[in-house]
mmCIF file with all atom_site columns, C-alpha atoms in Angstrom:
data_model
loop_
_atom_site.group_PDB
_atom_site.id
_atom_site.type_symbol
_atom_site.label_atom_id
_atom_site.label_alt_id
_atom_site.label_comp_id
_atom_site.label_asym_id
_atom_site.label_entity_id
_atom_site.label_seq_id
_atom_site.pdbx_PDB_ins_code
_atom_site.Cartn_x
_atom_site.Cartn_y
_atom_site.Cartn_z
_atom_site.occupancy
_atom_site.B_iso_or_equiv
_atom_site.pdbx_formal_charge
_atom_site.auth_seq_id
_atom_site.auth_comp_id
_atom_site.auth_asym_id
_atom_site.auth_atom_id
_atom_site.pdbx_PDB_model_num
ATOM 1   C CA . PHE A 1 1   ? -106.304 27.659 -197.276 1.00 0.00 ? 197 PHE A CA 1
ATOM 2   C CA . ALA A 1 2   ? -105.577 31.168 -196.785 1.00 0.00 ? 198 ALA A CA 1
ATOM 3   C CA . LEU A 1 3   ? -106.132 31.563 -193.606 1.00 0.00 ? 199 LEU A CA 1
ATOM 4   C CA . TRP A 1 4   ? -104.971 28.362 -192.048 1.00 0.00 ? 200 TRP A CA 1
ATOM 5   C CA . SER A 1 5   ? -101.524 29.621 -193.607 1.00 0.00 ? 201 SER A CA 1
ATOM 6   C CA . LEU A 1 6   ? -101.902 32.818 -192.003 1.00 0.00 ? 202 LEU A CA 1
ATOM 7   C CA . ALA A 1 7   ? -101.901 30.809 -189.684 1.00 0.00 ? 203 ALA A CA 1
ATOM 8   C CA . ARG A 1 8   ? -105.819 32.103 -188.745 1.00 0.00 ? 204 ARG A CA 1
ATOM 9   C CA . TYR A 1 9   ? -106.606 28.867 -186.967 1.00 0.00 ? 205 TYR A CA 1
ATOM 10  C CA . ARG A 1 10  ? -109.873 29.818 -184.972 1.00 0.00 ? 206 ARG A CA 1
ATOM 11  C CA . GLN A 1 11  ? -111.375 31.064 -188.864 1.00 0.00 ? 207 GLN A CA 1
ATOM 12  C CA . ALA A 1 12  ? -110.067 28.465 -190.430 1.00 0.00 ? 208 ALA A CA 1
ATOM 13  C CA . ILE A 1 13  ? -111.415 25.498 -188.515 1.00 0.00 ? 209 ILE A CA 1
ATOM 14  C CA . LYS A 1 14  ? -114.597 27.157 -189.366 1.00 0.00 ? 210 LYS A CA 1
ATOM 15  C CA . ASP A 1 15  ? -114.675 27.042 -192.781 1.00 0.00 ? 211 ASP A CA 1
ATOM 16  C CA . ALA A 1 16  ? -113.096 23.485 -192.421 1.00 0.00 ? 212 ALA A CA 1
ATOM 17  C CA . GLU A 1 17  ? -116.589 22.937 -190.374 1.00 0.00 ? 213 GLU A CA 1
ATOM 18  C CA . TYR A 1 18  ? -118.995 24.290 -192.723 1.00 0.00 ? 214 TYR A CA 1
ATOM 19  C CA . LEU A 1 19  ? -117.354 21.412 -195.749 1.00 0.00 ? 215 LEU A CA 1
ATOM 20  C CA . ILE A 1 20  ? -117.932 19.061 -192.891 1.00 0.00 ? 216 ILE A CA 1
ATOM 21  C CA . ASP A 1 21  ? -121.481 20.255 -192.092 1.00 0.00 ? 217 ASP A CA 1
ATOM 22  C CA . LYS A 1 22  ? -122.074 21.342 -195.667 1.00 0.00 ? 218 LYS A CA 1
ATOM 23  C CA . PHE A 1 23  ? -120.171 18.063 -197.276 1.00 0.00 ? 219 PHE A CA 1
ATOM 24  C CA . PRO A 1 24  ? -120.438 15.342 -194.748 1.00 0.00 ? 220 PRO A CA 1
ATOM 25  C CA . ASP A 1 25  ? -119.756 12.348 -196.719 1.00 0.00 ? 221 ASP A CA 1
ATOM 26  C CA . ASN A 1 26  ? -116.560 14.013 -198.213 1.00 0.00 ? 222 ASN A CA 1
ATOM 27  C CA . SER A 1 27  ? -113.341 13.950 -196.177 1.00 0.00 ? 223 SER A CA 1
ATOM 28  C CA . ASN A 1 28  ? -111.721 17.448 -197.441 1.00 0.00 ? 224 ASN A CA 1
ATOM 29  C CA . GLY A 1 29  ? -113.552 19.222 -194.594 1.00 0.00 ? 225 GLY A CA 1
ATOM 30  C CA . TYR A 1 30  ? -112.259 16.843 -191.870 1.00 0.00 ? 226 TYR A CA 1
ATOM 31  C CA . VAL A 1 31  ? -108.378 16.434 -192.539 1.00 0.00 ? 227 VAL A CA 1
ATOM 32  C CA . ILE A 1 32  ? -108.204 20.012 -193.527 1.00 0.00 ? 228 ILE A CA 1
ATOM 33  C CA . LYS A 1 33  ? -109.317 21.124 -189.785 1.00 0.00 ? 229 LYS A CA 1
ATOM 34  C CA . ALA A 1 34  ? -106.952 17.614 -188.373 1.00 0.00 ? 230 ALA A CA 1
ATOM 35  C CA . ARG A 1 35  ? -104.382 18.987 -190.061 1.00 0.00 ? 231 ARG A CA 1
ATOM 36  C CA . ILE A 1 36  ? -105.329 22.798 -188.726 1.00 0.00 ? 232 ILE A CA 1
ATOM 37  C CA . LEU A 1 37  ? -105.919 21.013 -185.092 1.00 0.00 ? 233 LEU A CA 1
ATOM 38  C CA . HIS A 1 38  ? -102.067 19.801 -185.112 1.00 0.00 ? 234 HIS A CA 1
ATOM 39  C CA . ASP A 1 39  ? -100.581 22.786 -186.355 1.00 0.00 ? 235 ASP A CA 1
ATOM 40  C CA . MET A 1 40  ? -101.750 24.092 -182.517 1.00 0.00 ? 236 MET A CA 1
ATOM 41  C CA . GLY A 1 41  ? -100.705 21.092 -181.249 1.00 0.00 ? 237 GLY A CA 1
ATOM 42  C CA . ALA A 1 42  ? -104.003 19.747 -180.591 1.00 0.00 ? 238 ALA A CA 1
ATOM 43  C CA . THR A 1 43  ? -102.436 16.201 -182.046 1.00 0.00 ? 239 THR A CA 1
ATOM 44  C CA . ASN A 1 44  ? -104.171 13.666 -180.089 1.00 0.00 ? 240 ASN A CA 1
ATOM 45  C CA . GLU A 1 45  ? -107.809 16.550 -180.891 1.00 0.00 ? 241 GLU A CA 1
ATOM 46  C CA . ALA A 1 46  ? -106.194 15.800 -185.078 1.00 0.00 ? 242 ALA A CA 1
ATOM 47  C CA . ILE A 1 47  ? -105.900 11.585 -184.466 1.00 0.00 ? 243 ILE A CA 1
ATOM 48  C CA . ALA A 1 48  ? -109.162 11.426 -183.015 1.00 0.00 ? 244 ALA A CA 1
ATOM 49  C CA . LEU A 1 49  ? -110.959 13.051 -185.729 1.00 0.00 ? 245 LEU A CA 1
ATOM 50  C CA . LEU A 1 50  ? -109.484 11.367 -188.013 1.00 0.00 ? 246 LEU A CA 1
ATOM 51  C CA . ASP A 1 51  ? -108.551 7.908  -187.028 1.00 0.00 ? 247 ASP A CA 1
ATOM 52  C CA . ASN A 1 52  ? -112.623 6.379  -186.392 1.00 0.00 ? 248 ASN A CA 1
ATOM 53  C CA . LEU A 1 53  ? -114.015 8.388  -189.746 1.00 0.00 ? 249 LEU A CA 1
ATOM 54  C CA . VAL A 1 54  ? -115.556 6.472  -192.743 1.00 0.00 ? 250 VAL A CA 1
ATOM 55  C CA . VAL A 1 55  ? -116.799 8.193  -195.441 1.00 0.00 ? 251 VAL A CA 1
ATOM 56  C CA . ASP A 1 56  ? -116.661 7.174  -199.101 1.00 0.00 ? 252 ASP A CA 1
ATOM 57  C CA . GLN A 1 57  ? -114.443 4.338  -200.172 1.00 0.00 ? 253 GLN A CA 1
ATOM 58  C CA . GLU A 1 58  ? -112.859 6.065  -202.666 1.00 0.00 ? 254 GLU A CA 1
ATOM 59  C CA . ASP A 1 59  ? -112.016 9.289  -199.981 1.00 0.00 ? 255 ASP A CA 1
ATOM 60  C CA . GLN A 1 60  ? -111.107 6.858  -197.574 1.00 0.00 ? 256 GLN A CA 1
ATOM 61  C CA . PHE A 1 61  ? -107.214 6.848  -198.807 1.00 0.00 ? 257 PHE A CA 1
ATOM 62  C CA . PHE A 1 62  ? -106.741 10.185 -198.127 1.00 0.00 ? 258 PHE A CA 1
ATOM 63  C CA . VAL A 1 63  ? -108.408 10.144 -194.425 1.00 0.00 ? 259 VAL A CA 1
ATOM 64  C CA . TYR A 1 64  ? -105.986 7.466  -194.468 1.00 0.00 ? 260 TYR A CA 1
ATOM 65  C CA . TYR A 1 65  ? -102.468 9.286  -195.835 1.00 0.00 ? 261 TYR A CA 1
ATOM 66  C CA . TRP A 1 66  ? -102.603 12.146 -193.637 1.00 0.00 ? 262 TRP A CA 1
ATOM 67  C CA . LEU A 1 67  ? -103.719 10.697 -190.574 1.00 0.00 ? 263 LEU A CA 1
ATOM 68  C CA . ALA A 1 68  ? -100.506 8.581  -191.262 1.00 0.00 ? 264 ALA A CA 1
ATOM 69  C CA . GLU A 1 69  ? -99.108  11.709 -191.790 1.00 0.00 ? 265 GLU A CA 1
ATOM 70  C CA . ILE A 1 70  ? -99.960  13.204 -188.353 1.00 0.00 ? 266 ILE A CA 1
ATOM 71  C CA . GLN A 1 71  ? -99.469  10.327 -186.236 1.00 0.00 ? 267 GLN A CA 1
ATOM 72  C CA . ARG A 1 72  ? -95.512  10.217 -188.165 1.00 0.00 ? 268 ARG A CA 1
ATOM 73  C CA . ASN A 1 73  ? -94.845  14.082 -187.235 1.00 0.00 ? 269 ASN A CA 1
ATOM 74  C CA . ASP A 1 74  ? -95.823  13.695 -183.364 1.00 0.00 ? 270 ASP A CA 1
ATOM 75  C CA . LEU A 1 75  ? -93.782  10.217 -183.917 1.00 0.00 ? 271 LEU A CA 1
ATOM 76  C CA . ARG A 1 76  ? -95.652  8.154  -183.171 1.00 0.00 ? 272 ARG A CA 1
ATOM 77  C CA . PHE A 1 77  ? -94.466  5.844  -185.777 1.00 0.00 ? 273 PHE A CA 1
ATOM 78  C CA . GLU A 1 78  ? -96.443  2.180  -184.898 1.00 0.00 ? 274 GLU A CA 1
ATOM 79  C CA . GLU A 1 79  ? -99.478  3.939  -185.705 1.00 0.00 ? 275 GLU A CA 1
ATOM 80  C CA . ALA A 1 80  ? -98.547  5.339  -189.233 1.00 0.00 ? 276 ALA A CA 1
ATOM 81  C CA . LEU A 1 81  ? -97.543  2.248  -190.497 1.00 0.00 ? 277 LEU A CA 1
ATOM 82  C CA . ALA A 1 82  ? -101.229 0.535  -188.789 1.00 0.00 ? 278 ALA A CA 1
ATOM 83  C CA . THR A 1 83  ? -102.906 3.615  -190.642 1.00 0.00 ? 279 THR A CA 1
ATOM 84  C CA . THR A 1 84  ? -101.273 2.153  -193.720 1.00 0.00 ? 280 THR A CA 1
ATOM 85  C CA . GLU A 1 85  ? -101.081 -1.417 -193.231 1.00 0.00 ? 281 GLU A CA 1
ATOM 86  C CA . ARG A 1 86  ? -105.788 -0.230 -193.676 1.00 0.00 ? 282 ARG A CA 1
ATOM 87  C CA . ALA A 1 87  ? -104.608 1.950  -196.296 1.00 0.00 ? 283 ALA A CA 1
ATOM 88  C CA . LYS A 1 88  ? -102.511 -0.684 -198.638 1.00 0.00 ? 284 LYS A CA 1
ATOM 89  C CA . LEU A 1 89  ? -105.564 -2.623 -198.079 1.00 0.00 ? 285 LEU A CA 1
ATOM 90  C CA . LEU A 1 90  ? -108.005 0.135  -199.999 1.00 0.00 ? 286 LEU A CA 1
ATOM 91  C CA . SER A 1 91  ? -107.300 -0.214 -204.209 1.00 0.00 ? 287 SER A CA 1
ATOM 92  C CA . SER A 1 92  ? -107.231 3.912  -204.742 1.00 0.00 ? 288 SER A CA 1
ATOM 93  C CA . ALA A 1 93  ? -103.766 3.210  -203.279 1.00 0.00 ? 289 ALA A CA 1
ATOM 94  C CA . ASP A 1 94  ? -100.981 4.367  -204.599 1.00 0.00 ? 290 ASP A CA 1
ATOM 95  C CA . GLY A 1 95  ? -97.406  4.519  -204.692 1.00 0.00 ? 291 GLY A CA 1
ATOM 96  C CA . TYR A 1 96  ? -97.514  7.489  -202.752 1.00 0.00 ? 292 TYR A CA 1
ATOM 97  C CA . ILE A 1 97  ? -98.283  5.459  -199.269 1.00 0.00 ? 293 ILE A CA 1
ATOM 98  C CA . ASP A 1 98  ? -95.578  2.870  -200.362 1.00 0.00 ? 294 ASP A CA 1
ATOM 99  C CA . ASN A 1 99  ? -93.456  6.273  -200.178 1.00 0.00 ? 295 ASN A CA 1
ATOM 100 C CA . MET A 1 100 ? -94.248  6.576  -196.274 1.00 0.00 ? 296 MET A CA 1
ATOM 101 C CA . ARG A 1 101 ? -94.286  3.302  -195.715 1.00 0.00 ? 297 ARG A CA 1
ATOM 102 C CA . ALA A 1 102 ? -90.646  3.125  -196.240 1.00 0.00 ? 298 ALA A CA 1
ATOM 103 C CA . GLU A 1 103 ? -89.566  6.803  -195.087 1.00 0.00 ? 299 GLU A CA 1
ATOM 104 C CA . ILE A 1 104 ? -91.471  4.592  -191.314 1.00 0.00 ? 300 ILE A CA 1
ATOM 105 C CA . ALA A 1 105 ? -89.169  1.520  -191.683 1.00 0.00 ? 301 ALA A CA 1
ATOM 106 C CA . LEU A 1 106 ? -86.385  3.700  -191.913 1.00 0.00 ? 302 LEU A CA 1
ATOM 107 C CA . GLU A 1 107 ? -87.278  6.495  -188.772 1.00 0.00 ? 303 GLU A CA 1
ATOM 108 C CA . LEU A 1 108 ? -87.988  2.380  -187.354 1.00 0.00 ? 304 LEU A CA 1
ATOM 109 C CA . ASN A 1 109 ? -84.320  2.133  -187.785 1.00 0.00 ? 305 ASN A CA 1
ATOM 110 C CA . ASP A 1 110 ? -85.523  -0.711 -189.742 1.00 0.00 ? 306 ASP A CA 1
ATOM 111 C CA . THR A 1 111 ? -83.492  -0.485 -193.107 1.00 0.00 ? 307 THR A CA 1
ATOM 112 C CA . GLU A 1 112 ? -84.290  -4.504 -194.385 1.00 0.00 ? 308 GLU A CA 1
ATOM 113 C CA . LEU A 1 113 ? -88.418  -4.322 -193.819 1.00 0.00 ? 309 LEU A CA 1
ATOM 114 C CA . ALA A 1 114 ? -87.741  -0.533 -195.787 1.00 0.00 ? 310 ALA A CA 1
ATOM 115 C CA . ARG A 1 115 ? -85.924  -2.153 -198.163 1.00 0.00 ? 311 ARG A CA 1
ATOM 116 C CA . GLU A 1 116 ? -89.293  -4.198 -198.760 1.00 0.00 ? 312 GLU A CA 1
ATOM 117 C CA . MET A 1 117 ? -91.964  -1.392 -198.136 1.00 0.00 ? 313 MET A CA 1
ATOM 118 C CA . ILE A 1 118 ? -90.296  0.430  -200.944 1.00 0.00 ? 314 ILE A CA 1
ATOM 119 C CA . GLN A 1 119 ? -90.953  -2.311 -203.534 1.00 0.00 ? 315 GLN A CA 1
ATOM 120 C CA . PRO A 1 120 ? -93.862  -2.125 -204.851 1.00 0.00 ? 316 PRO A CA 1
ATOM 121 C CA . ALA A 1 121 ? -93.465  1.652  -205.768 1.00 0.00 ? 317 ALA A CA 1
ATOM 122 C CA . PHE A 1 122 ? -90.867  0.760  -207.876 1.00 0.00 ? 318 PHE A CA 1
ATOM 123 C CA . SER A 1 123 ? -94.320  1.056  -210.091 1.00 0.00 ? 319 SER A CA 1
ATOM 124 C CA . PRO A 1 124 ? -95.559  4.325  -212.474 1.00 0.00 ? 320 PRO A CA 1
ATOM 125 C CA . GLY A 1 125 ? -97.336  7.403  -211.290 1.00 0.00 ? 321 GLY A CA 1
ATOM 126 C CA . GLU A 1 126 ? -96.261  10.222 -210.686 1.00 0.00 ? 322 GLU A CA 1
ATOM 127 C CA . TRP A 1 127 ? -94.548  9.534  -207.036 1.00 0.00 ? 323 TRP A CA 1
ATOM 128 C CA . ILE A 1 128 ? -91.831  7.502  -209.208 1.00 0.00 ? 324 ILE A CA 1
ATOM 129 C CA . MET A 1 129 ? -88.421  9.964  -208.116 1.00 0.00 ? 325 MET A CA 1
ATOM 130 C CA . TRP A 1 130 ? -89.720  10.007 -204.469 1.00 0.00 ? 326 TRP A CA 1
ATOM 131 C CA . SER A 1 131 ? -89.509  6.667  -204.678 1.00 0.00 ? 327 SER A CA 1
ATOM 132 C CA . TYR A 1 132 ? -85.763  7.191  -206.015 1.00 0.00 ? 328 TYR A CA 1
ATOM 133 C CA . LEU A 1 133 ? -84.925  8.672  -203.721 1.00 0.00 ? 329 LEU A CA 1
ATOM 134 C CA . ILE A 1 134 ? -86.217  6.842  -200.869 1.00 0.00 ? 330 ILE A CA 1
ATOM 135 C CA . ASP A 1 135 ? -84.630  3.713  -202.610 1.00 0.00 ? 331 ASP A CA 1
ATOM 136 C CA . ALA A 1 136 ? -80.950  6.125  -202.462 1.00 0.00 ? 332 ALA A CA 1
ATOM 137 C CA . ARG A 1 137 ? -81.069  6.939  -198.787 1.00 0.00 ? 333 ARG A CA 1
ATOM 138 C CA . ILE A 1 138 ? -82.384  2.795  -198.548 1.00 0.00 ? 334 ILE A CA 1
ATOM 139 C CA . MET A 1 139 ? -79.191  2.022  -200.062 1.00 0.00 ? 335 MET A CA 1
ATOM 140 C CA . VAL A 1 140 ? -76.724  4.567  -197.875 1.00 0.00 ? 336 VAL A CA 1
ATOM 141 C CA . ARG A 1 141 ? -78.061  2.688  -195.315 1.00 0.00 ? 337 ARG A CA 1
ATOM 142 C CA . GLU A 1 142 ? -77.300  -0.189 -196.583 1.00 0.00 ? 338 GLU A CA 1
ATOM 143 C CA . GLY A 1 143 ? -73.524  0.312  -197.684 1.00 0.00 ? 339 GLY A CA 1
ATOM 144 C CA . LYS A 1 144 ? -74.534  0.444  -200.881 1.00 0.00 ? 340 LYS A CA 1
ATOM 145 C CA . LEU A 1 145 ? -72.626  4.731  -202.088 1.00 0.00 ? 341 LEU A CA 1
ATOM 146 C CA . GLU A 1 146 ? -72.135  4.304  -205.939 1.00 0.00 ? 342 GLU A CA 1
ATOM 147 C CA . GLU A 1 147 ? -75.307  2.337  -205.855 1.00 0.00 ? 343 GLU A CA 1
ATOM 148 C CA . ALA A 1 148 ? -76.954  5.631  -204.052 1.00 0.00 ? 344 ALA A CA 1
ATOM 149 C CA . GLN A 1 149 ? -75.743  7.768  -206.110 1.00 0.00 ? 345 GLN A CA 1
ATOM 150 C CA . THR A 1 150 ? -76.865  6.386  -209.982 1.00 0.00 ? 346 THR A CA 1
ATOM 151 C CA . ARG A 1 151 ? -80.216  5.930  -207.762 1.00 0.00 ? 347 ARG A CA 1
ATOM 152 C CA . LEU A 1 152 ? -79.918  10.002 -206.955 1.00 0.00 ? 348 LEU A CA 1
ATOM 153 C CA . LYS A 1 153 ? -78.846  11.003 -210.538 1.00 0.00 ? 349 LYS A CA 1
ATOM 154 C CA . GLU A 1 154 ? -81.596  8.922  -211.639 1.00 0.00 ? 350 GLU A CA 1
ATOM 155 C CA . ALA A 1 155 ? -84.418  10.459 -209.376 1.00 0.00 ? 351 ALA A CA 1
ATOM 156 C CA . LEU A 1 156 ? -83.269  13.846 -211.265 1.00 0.00 ? 352 LEU A CA 1
ATOM 157 C CA . GLU A 1 157 ? -83.467  13.114 -213.900 1.00 0.00 ? 353 GLU A CA 1
ATOM 158 C CA . LEU A 1 158 ? -87.223  12.235 -213.718 1.00 0.00 ? 354 LEU A CA 1
ATOM 159 C CA . GLY A 1 159 ? -88.323  15.631 -212.178 1.00 0.00 ? 355 GLY A CA 1
ATOM 160 C CA . LEU A 1 160 ? -86.663  15.262 -208.509 1.00 0.00 ? 356 LEU A CA 1
ATOM 161 C CA . PRO A 1 161 ? -85.894  19.716 -207.284 1.00 0.00 ? 357 PRO A CA 1
ATOM 162 C CA . VAL A 1 162 ? -82.165  19.291 -206.966 1.00 0.00 ? 358 VAL A CA 1
ATOM 163 C CA . SER A 1 163 ? -82.291  21.018 -203.429 1.00 0.00 ? 359 SER A CA 1
ATOM 164 C CA . GLU A 1 164 ? -83.360  16.541 -202.747 1.00 0.00 ? 360 GLU A CA 1
ATOM 165 C CA . ILE A 1 165 ? -79.571  16.242 -202.882 1.00 0.00 ? 361 ILE A CA 1
ATOM 166 C CA . SER A 1 166 ? -79.817  17.524 -199.079 1.00 0.00 ? 362 SER A CA 1
ATOM 167 C CA . THR A 1 167 ? -82.108  14.746 -198.095 1.00 0.00 ? 363 THR A CA 1
ATOM 168 C CA . LEU A 1 168 ? -79.289  11.486 -198.927 1.00 0.00 ? 364 LEU A CA 1
ATOM 169 C CA . ALA A 1 169 ? -76.554  14.310 -197.744 1.00 0.00 ? 365 ALA A CA 1
ATOM 170 C CA . ARG A 1 170 ? -78.432  14.262 -194.929 1.00 0.00 ? 366 ARG A CA 1
ATOM 171 C CA . GLU A 1 171 ? -78.905  9.953  -194.741 1.00 0.00 ? 367 GLU A CA 1
ATOM 172 C CA . MET A 1 172 ? -74.841  9.881  -195.520 1.00 0.00 ? 368 MET A CA 1
ATOM 173 C CA . ILE A 1 173 ? -74.274  12.567 -193.042 1.00 0.00 ? 369 ILE A CA 1
ATOM 174 C CA . LYS A 1 174 ? -75.538  10.221 -190.224 1.00 0.00 ? 370 LYS A CA 1
ATOM 175 C CA . LYS A 1 175 ? -73.822  7.480  -191.265 1.00 0.00 ? 371 LYS A CA 1
ATOM 176 C CA . GLY A 1 176 ? -70.566  9.094  -190.560 1.00 0.00 ? 372 GLY A CA 1
ATOM 177 C CA . ASP A 1 177 ? -69.763  9.882  -194.550 1.00 0.00 ? 373 ASP A CA 1
ATOM 178 C CA . PHE A 1 178 ? -69.034  13.486 -194.518 1.00 0.00 ? 374 PHE A CA 1
ATOM 179 C CA . LYS A 1 179 ? -66.819  13.307 -197.572 1.00 0.00 ? 375 LYS A CA 1
ATOM 180 C CA . ALA A 1 180 ? -69.661  11.185 -199.634 1.00 0.00 ? 376 ALA A CA 1
ATOM 181 C CA . ALA A 1 181 ? -72.126  13.755 -198.533 1.00 0.00 ? 377 ALA A CA 1
ATOM 182 C CA . ILE A 1 182 ? -70.183  16.723 -199.493 1.00 0.00 ? 378 ILE A CA 1
ATOM 183 C CA . ALA A 1 183 ? -69.173  15.200 -203.392 1.00 0.00 ? 379 ALA A CA 1
ATOM 184 C CA . ILE A 1 184 ? -72.939  14.443 -203.486 1.00 0.00 ? 380 ILE A CA 1
ATOM 185 C CA . SER A 1 185 ? -73.495  17.926 -205.017 1.00 0.00 ? 381 SER A CA 1
ATOM 186 C CA . ARG A 1 186 ? -70.202  17.699 -206.938 1.00 0.00 ? 382 ARG A CA 1
ATOM 187 C CA . ASP A 1 187 ? -70.891  15.106 -208.607 1.00 0.00 ? 383 ASP A CA 1
ATOM 188 C CA . ILE A 1 188 ? -74.663  15.644 -209.251 1.00 0.00 ? 384 ILE A CA 1
ATOM 189 C CA . ASP A 1 189 ? -74.041  19.058 -211.173 1.00 0.00 ? 385 ASP A CA 1
ATOM 190 C CA . GLN A 1 190 ? -70.929  16.707 -213.604 1.00 0.00 ? 386 GLN A CA 1
#
């Protein structure tokens, strides 16, 4: 991680390959290598590394999550959604994958699908504040601005960083509601 954060990619890849060699049934080395490859611009190689990888059942969710994240970052939304479908079948699936699925649906401009995808994420877990934020974004697209602001306040009460207000404001701007985007930070402060 230190080498990777310093953009010393080749050395970081060597370390990831060491992890793969010593712990071939563990997903960490593979996922780290794929993320580094993606950062280096070798996205196809990163995806190929993870796409057919089969590891321990508990670790498989981690592989699918990061494969979908890499695909999503590369604007391969349909592929990312298909990967999250595989992840949802695992017993270790949690609300983070539901959040990702809803965000992918938003990126595909499918508000109805996003509404469907976010519903399972409302189970208790550390992801819930992010689920509320995504739900607020969906509400903006549905034209429910007051409900979206209420949902954002709930997310903030659950521990969502205040800096994430800008995420909802950007959604409002995309919808063309500049006044609501400006007002949201004032309303939240009160």
